[in-house]
CSV table of N, CA and C in Angstrom, one decimal:
chain,number,residue,atom,x,y,z
A,75,UNK,N,23.8,-21.6,-10.1
A,75,UNK,CA,22.8,-22.5,-9.7
A,75,UNK,C,23.4,-23.7,-9.0
A,76,UNK,N,22.8,-24.2,-8.0
A,76,UNK,CA,23.4,-25.4,-7.4
A,76,UNK,C,22.7,-26.6,-7.9
A,77,UNK,N,23.2,-27.7,-7.6
A,77,UNK,CA,22.7,-29.0,-8.2
A,77,UNK,C,21.3,-29.3,-7.7
A,78,UNK,N,20.9,-28.9,-6.5
A,78,UNK,CA,19.5,-29.1,-6.1
A,78,UNK,C,18.5,-28.4,-6.9
A,79,UNK,N,18.8,-27.2,-7.3
A,79,UNK,CA,17.9,-26.4,-8.1
A,79,UNK,C,17.7,-27.0,-9.5
A,80,UNK,N,18.8,-27.5,-10.0
A,80,UNK,CA,18.8,-28.1,-11.3
A,80,UNK,C,18.0,-29.4,-11.3
A,81,UNK,N,18.2,-30.2,-10.2
A,81,UNK,CA,17.5,-31.5,-10.1
A,81,UNK,C,16.0,-31.2,-9.9
A,82,UNK,N,15.6,-30.2,-9.1
A,82,UNK,CA,14.2,-29.8,-8.8
A,82,UNK,C,13.6,-29.4,-10.1
A,83,UNK,N,14.3,-28.6,-10.9
A,83,UNK,CA,13.7,-28.2,-12.2
A,83,UNK,C,13.5,-29.3,-13.1
A,84,UNK,N,14.4,-30.3,-13.1
A,84,UNK,CA,14.3,-31.5,-14.0
A,84,UNK,C,13.1,-32.3,-13.5
A,85,UNK,N,12.9,-32.5,-12.2
A,85,UNK,CA,11.8,-33.3,-11.7
A,85,UNK,C,10.5,-32.6,-12.0
A,86,UNK,N,10.4,-31.3,-11.8
A,86,UNK,CA,9.2,-30.6,-12.1
A,86,UNK,C,8.9,-30.7,-13.6
A,87,UNK,N,9.8,-30.5,-14.5
A,87,UNK,CA,9.6,-30.6,-15.9
A,87,UNK,C,9.1,-32.0,-16.3
A,88,UNK,N,9.7,-33.0,-15.7
A,88,UNK,CA,9.3,-34.4,-15.9
A,88,UNK,C,7.9,-34.7,-15.5
A,89,UNK,N,7.5,-34.1,-14.3
A,89,UNK,CA,6.1,-34.2,-13.8
A,89,UNK,C,5.1,-33.5,-14.7
A,90,UNK,N,5.5,-32.3,-15.2
A,90,UNK,CA,4.6,-31.6,-16.1
A,90,UNK,C,4.4,-32.4,-17.4
A,91,UNK,N,5.5,-33.0,-17.9
A,91,UNK,CA,5.4,-33.8,-19.1
A,91,UNK,C,4.5,-35.0,-18.9
A,92,UNK,N,4.6,-35.6,-17.7
A,92,UNK,CA,3.8,-36.8,-17.4
A,92,UNK,C,2.3,-36.4,-17.3
A,93,UNK,N,2.0,-35.3,-16.7
A,93,UNK,CA,0.6,-34.8,-16.6
A,93,UNK,C,0.0,-34.5,-18.0
A,94,UNK,N,0.8,-33.8,-18.8
A,94,UNK,CA,0.4,-33.5,-20.2
A,94,UNK,C,0.2,-34.8,-21.0
A,95,UNK,N,1.0,-35.8,-20.8
A,95,UNK,CA,0.9,-37.0,-21.5
A,95,UNK,C,-0.4,-37.8,-21.1
A,96,UNK,N,-0.6,-37.8,-19.8
A,96,UNK,CA,-1.8,-38.5,-19.3
A,96,UNK,C,-3.1,-37.8,-19.9
A,97,UNK,N,-3.1,-36.5,-19.9
A,97,UNK,CA,-4.2,-35.7,-20.4
A,97,UNK,C,-4.4,-36.0,-21.9
A,98,UNK,N,-3.4,-36.0,-22.7
A,98,UNK,CA,-3.5,-36.3,-24.1
A,98,UNK,C,-3.9,-37.7,-24.3
A,99,UNK,N,-3.5,-38.7,-23.5
A,99,UNK,CA,-3.9,-40.0,-23.7
A,99,UNK,C,-5.4,-40.2,-23.4
A,100,UNK,N,-5.9,-39.5,-22.3
A,100,UNK,CA,-7.3,-39.6,-22.0
A,100,UNK,C,-8.1,-39.0,-23.1
A,101,UNK,N,-7.7,-37.9,-23.7
A,101,UNK,CA,-8.4,-37.2,-24.8
A,101,UNK,C,-8.4,-38.1,-26.0
A,102,UNK,N,-7.3,-38.7,-26.3
A,102,UNK,CA,-7.3,-39.6,-27.5
A,102,UNK,C,-8.2,-40.8,-27.3
A,103,UNK,N,-8.2,-41.4,-26.1
A,103,UNK,CA,-9.1,-42.5,-25.9
A,103,UNK,C,-10.6,-42.1,-26.0
A,104,UNK,N,-10.9,-40.9,-25.5
A,104,UNK,CA,-12.3,-40.5,-25.6
A,104,UNK,C,-12.7,-40.2,-27.0
A,105,UNK,N,-11.8,-39.6,-27.8
A,105,UNK,CA,-12.0,-39.4,-29.2
A,105,UNK,C,-12.3,-40.7,-30.0
A,106,UNK,N,-11.4,-41.7,-29.7
A,106,UNK,CA,-11.6,-43.0,-30.3
A,106,UNK,C,-13.0,-43.6,-29.9
A,107,UNK,N,-13.4,-43.5,-28.7
A,107,UNK,CA,-14.7,-44.0,-28.2
A,107,UNK,C,-15.8,-43.3,-29.0
A,108,UNK,N,-15.7,-42.0,-29.2
A,108,UNK,CA,-16.7,-41.3,-30.0
A,108,UNK,C,-16.8,-41.9,-31.4
A,109,UNK,N,-15.6,-42.1,-32.0
A,109,UNK,CA,-15.6,-42.6,-33.4
A,109,UNK,C,-16.2,-44.1,-33.4
A,110,UNK,N,-15.9,-44.9,-32.4
A,110,UNK,CA,-16.5,-46.2,-32.4
A,110,UNK,C,-18.0,-46.1,-32.3
A,111,UNK,N,-18.5,-45.2,-31.5
A,111,UNK,CA,-20.0,-45.1,-31.4
A,111,UNK,C,-20.6,-44.6,-32.7
A,112,UNK,N,-19.9,-43.7,-33.4
A,112,UNK,CA,-20.4,-43.3,-34.7
A,112,UNK,C,-20.4,-44.4,-35.7
A,113,UNK,N,-19.3,-45.3,-35.7
A,113,UNK,CA,-19.3,-46.4,-36.6
A,113,UNK,C,-20.4,-47.4,-36.3
A,114,UNK,N,-20.6,-47.6,-35.0
A,114,UNK,CA,-21.7,-48.6,-34.6
A,114,UNK,C,-23.1,-48.0,-35.0
A,115,UNK,N,-23.2,-46.7,-34.9
A,115,UNK,CA,-24.5,-46.1,-35.3
A,115,UNK,C,-24.7,-46.0,-36.8
A,116,UNK,N,-23.6,-46.0,-37.5
A,116,UNK,CA,-23.8,-46.0,-39.0
A,116,UNK,C,-23.4,-44.7,-39.6
A,117,UNK,N,-22.8,-43.8,-39.0
A,117,UNK,CA,-22.4,-42.5,-39.7
A,117,UNK,C,-22.1,-41.4,-38.7
A,118,UNK,N,-21.8,-40.3,-39.2
A,118,UNK,CA,-21.4,-39.1,-38.3
A,118,UNK,C,-22.6,-38.7,-37.5
A,119,UNK,N,-22.4,-37.9,-36.5
A,119,UNK,CA,-23.5,-37.4,-35.7
A,119,UNK,C,-24.2,-36.3,-36.5
A,120,UNK,N,-25.5,-36.1,-36.1
A,120,UNK,CA,-26.3,-35.2,-36.9
A,120,UNK,C,-25.9,-33.7,-36.8
A,121,UNK,N,-25.1,-33.3,-35.8
A,121,UNK,CA,-24.6,-31.9,-35.8
A,121,UNK,C,-23.4,-31.7,-36.6
A,122,UNK,N,-22.8,-32.7,-37.2
A,122,UNK,CA,-21.7,-32.5,-38.1
A,122,UNK,C,-22.2,-32.2,-39.5
A,123,UNK,N,-21.7,-31.2,-40.2
A,123,UNK,CA,-22.2,-30.8,-41.5
A,123,UNK,C,-21.8,-31.9,-42.5
A,124,UNK,N,-22.7,-32.2,-43.4
A,124,UNK,CA,-22.4,-33.2,-44.4
A,124,UNK,C,-22.7,-32.6,-45.8
A,125,UNK,N,-21.9,-32.9,-46.8
A,125,UNK,CA,-22.1,-32.3,-48.1
A,125,UNK,C,-23.2,-33.1,-48.8
A,126,UNK,N,-24.0,-32.5,-49.6
A,126,UNK,CA,-25.0,-33.3,-50.4
A,126,UNK,C,-24.3,-34.2,-51.4
A,127,UNK,N,-25.0,-35.2,-51.8
A,127,UNK,CA,-24.5,-36.1,-52.8
A,127,UNK,C,-24.0,-35.5,-54.1
A,128,UNK,N,-24.8,-34.5,-54.6
A,128,UNK,CA,-24.4,-33.9,-55.8
A,128,UNK,C,-23.2,-33.1,-55.6
A,129,UNK,N,-23.0,-32.5,-54.4
A,129,UNK,CA,-21.7,-31.8,-54.2
A,129,UNK,C,-20.5,-32.7,-54.2
A,130,UNK,N,-20.7,-33.9,-53.7
A,130,UNK,CA,-19.6,-34.9,-53.7
A,130,UNK,C,-19.3,-35.2,-55.1
A,131,UNK,N,-20.3,-35.4,-56.0
A,131,UNK,CA,-20.0,-35.7,-57.4
A,131,UNK,C,-19.2,-34.6,-58.1
A,132,UNK,N,-19.6,-33.4,-57.8
A,132,UNK,CA,-19.0,-32.2,-58.4
A,132,UNK,C,-17.5,-32.2,-58.0
A,133,UNK,N,-17.3,-32.4,-56.7
A,133,UNK,CA,-16.0,-32.4,-56.1
A,133,UNK,C,-15.1,-33.5,-56.7
A,134,UNK,N,-15.7,-34.6,-56.8
A,134,UNK,CA,-15.0,-35.8,-57.4
A,134,UNK,C,-14.6,-35.5,-58.9
A,135,UNK,N,-15.5,-34.9,-59.6
A,135,UNK,CA,-15.2,-34.6,-61.0
A,135,UNK,C,-14.1,-33.5,-61.1
A,136,UNK,N,-14.1,-32.6,-60.2
A,136,UNK,CA,-13.1,-31.5,-60.1
A,136,UNK,C,-11.7,-32.2,-59.8
A,137,UNK,N,-11.7,-33.1,-58.9
A,137,UNK,CA,-10.4,-33.8,-58.5
A,137,UNK,C,-9.9,-34.6,-59.7
A,138,UNK,N,-10.8,-35.3,-60.4
A,138,UNK,CA,-10.4,-36.1,-61.6
A,138,UNK,C,-9.8,-35.2,-62.6
A,139,UNK,N,-10.4,-34.0,-62.8
A,139,UNK,CA,-9.9,-33.1,-63.8
A,139,UNK,C,-8.5,-32.6,-63.4
A,140,UNK,N,-8.3,-32.3,-62.2
A,140,UNK,CA,-7.0,-31.9,-61.7
A,140,UNK,C,-5.9,-33.0,-61.9
A,141,UNK,N,-6.3,-34.2,-61.6
A,141,UNK,CA,-5.4,-35.3,-61.8
A,141,UNK,C,-5.0,-35.5,-63.2
A,142,UNK,N,-6.0,-35.3,-64.1
A,142,UNK,CA,-5.8,-35.4,-65.6
A,142,UNK,C,-4.8,-34.3,-66.0
A,143,UNK,N,-5.0,-33.1,-65.5
A,143,UNK,CA,-4.1,-32.0,-65.9
A,143,UNK,C,-2.7,-32.3,-65.3
A,144,UNK,N,-2.6,-32.8,-64.1
A,144,UNK,CA,-1.3,-33.1,-63.5
A,144,UNK,C,-0.6,-34.2,-64.3
A,145,UNK,N,-1.3,-35.2,-64.7
A,145,UNK,CA,-0.7,-36.3,-65.5
A,145,UNK,C,-0.2,-35.8,-66.8
A,146,UNK,N,-1.0,-34.8,-67.4
A,146,UNK,CA,-0.5,-34.3,-68.7
A,146,UNK,C,0.7,-33.5,-68.5
A,147,UNK,N,0.8,-32.7,-67.4
A,147,UNK,CA,2.0,-31.9,-67.2
A,147,UNK,C,3.2,-32.8,-66.9
A,148,UNK,N,3.0,-33.9,-66.2
A,148,UNK,CA,4.1,-34.9,-65.9
A,148,UNK,C,4.5,-35.6,-67.2
A,149,UNK,N,3.6,-35.8,-68.1
A,149,UNK,CA,4.0,-36.4,-69.4
A,149,UNK,C,4.6,-35.4,-70.4
A,150,UNK,N,4.5,-34.2,-70.1
A,150,UNK,CA,5.1,-33.1,-71.0
A,150,UNK,C,4.1,-32.7,-72.1
A,151,UNK,N,2.9,-33.0,-71.9
A,151,UNK,CA,1.9,-32.5,-72.9
A,151,UNK,C,1.3,-31.2,-72.5
A,152,UNK,N,1.3,-30.2,-73.5
A,152,UNK,CA,0.8,-28.9,-73.2
A,152,UNK,C,-0.7,-28.9,-73.5
A,153,UNK,N,-1.5,-28.5,-72.5
A,153,UNK,CA,-3.0,-28.5,-72.7
A,153,UNK,C,-3.4,-27.3,-73.3
């Protein structure tokens, strides 16, 4: 390979990286704008699934039980 081919490959790779970075930046800013609108509106959009309040309580109780068991294991207590 000659030096021109290597330089051209490097320039093309750099250009591709620039295009990908610009695309990712635009996508990130658009996502942040959606989240800002959700916060201003007061919650998630209606098409997003939400768990019922009782489901949240059950999940929270389950997590507390797991933490209690892990703390007991860390303390060396056999349940």
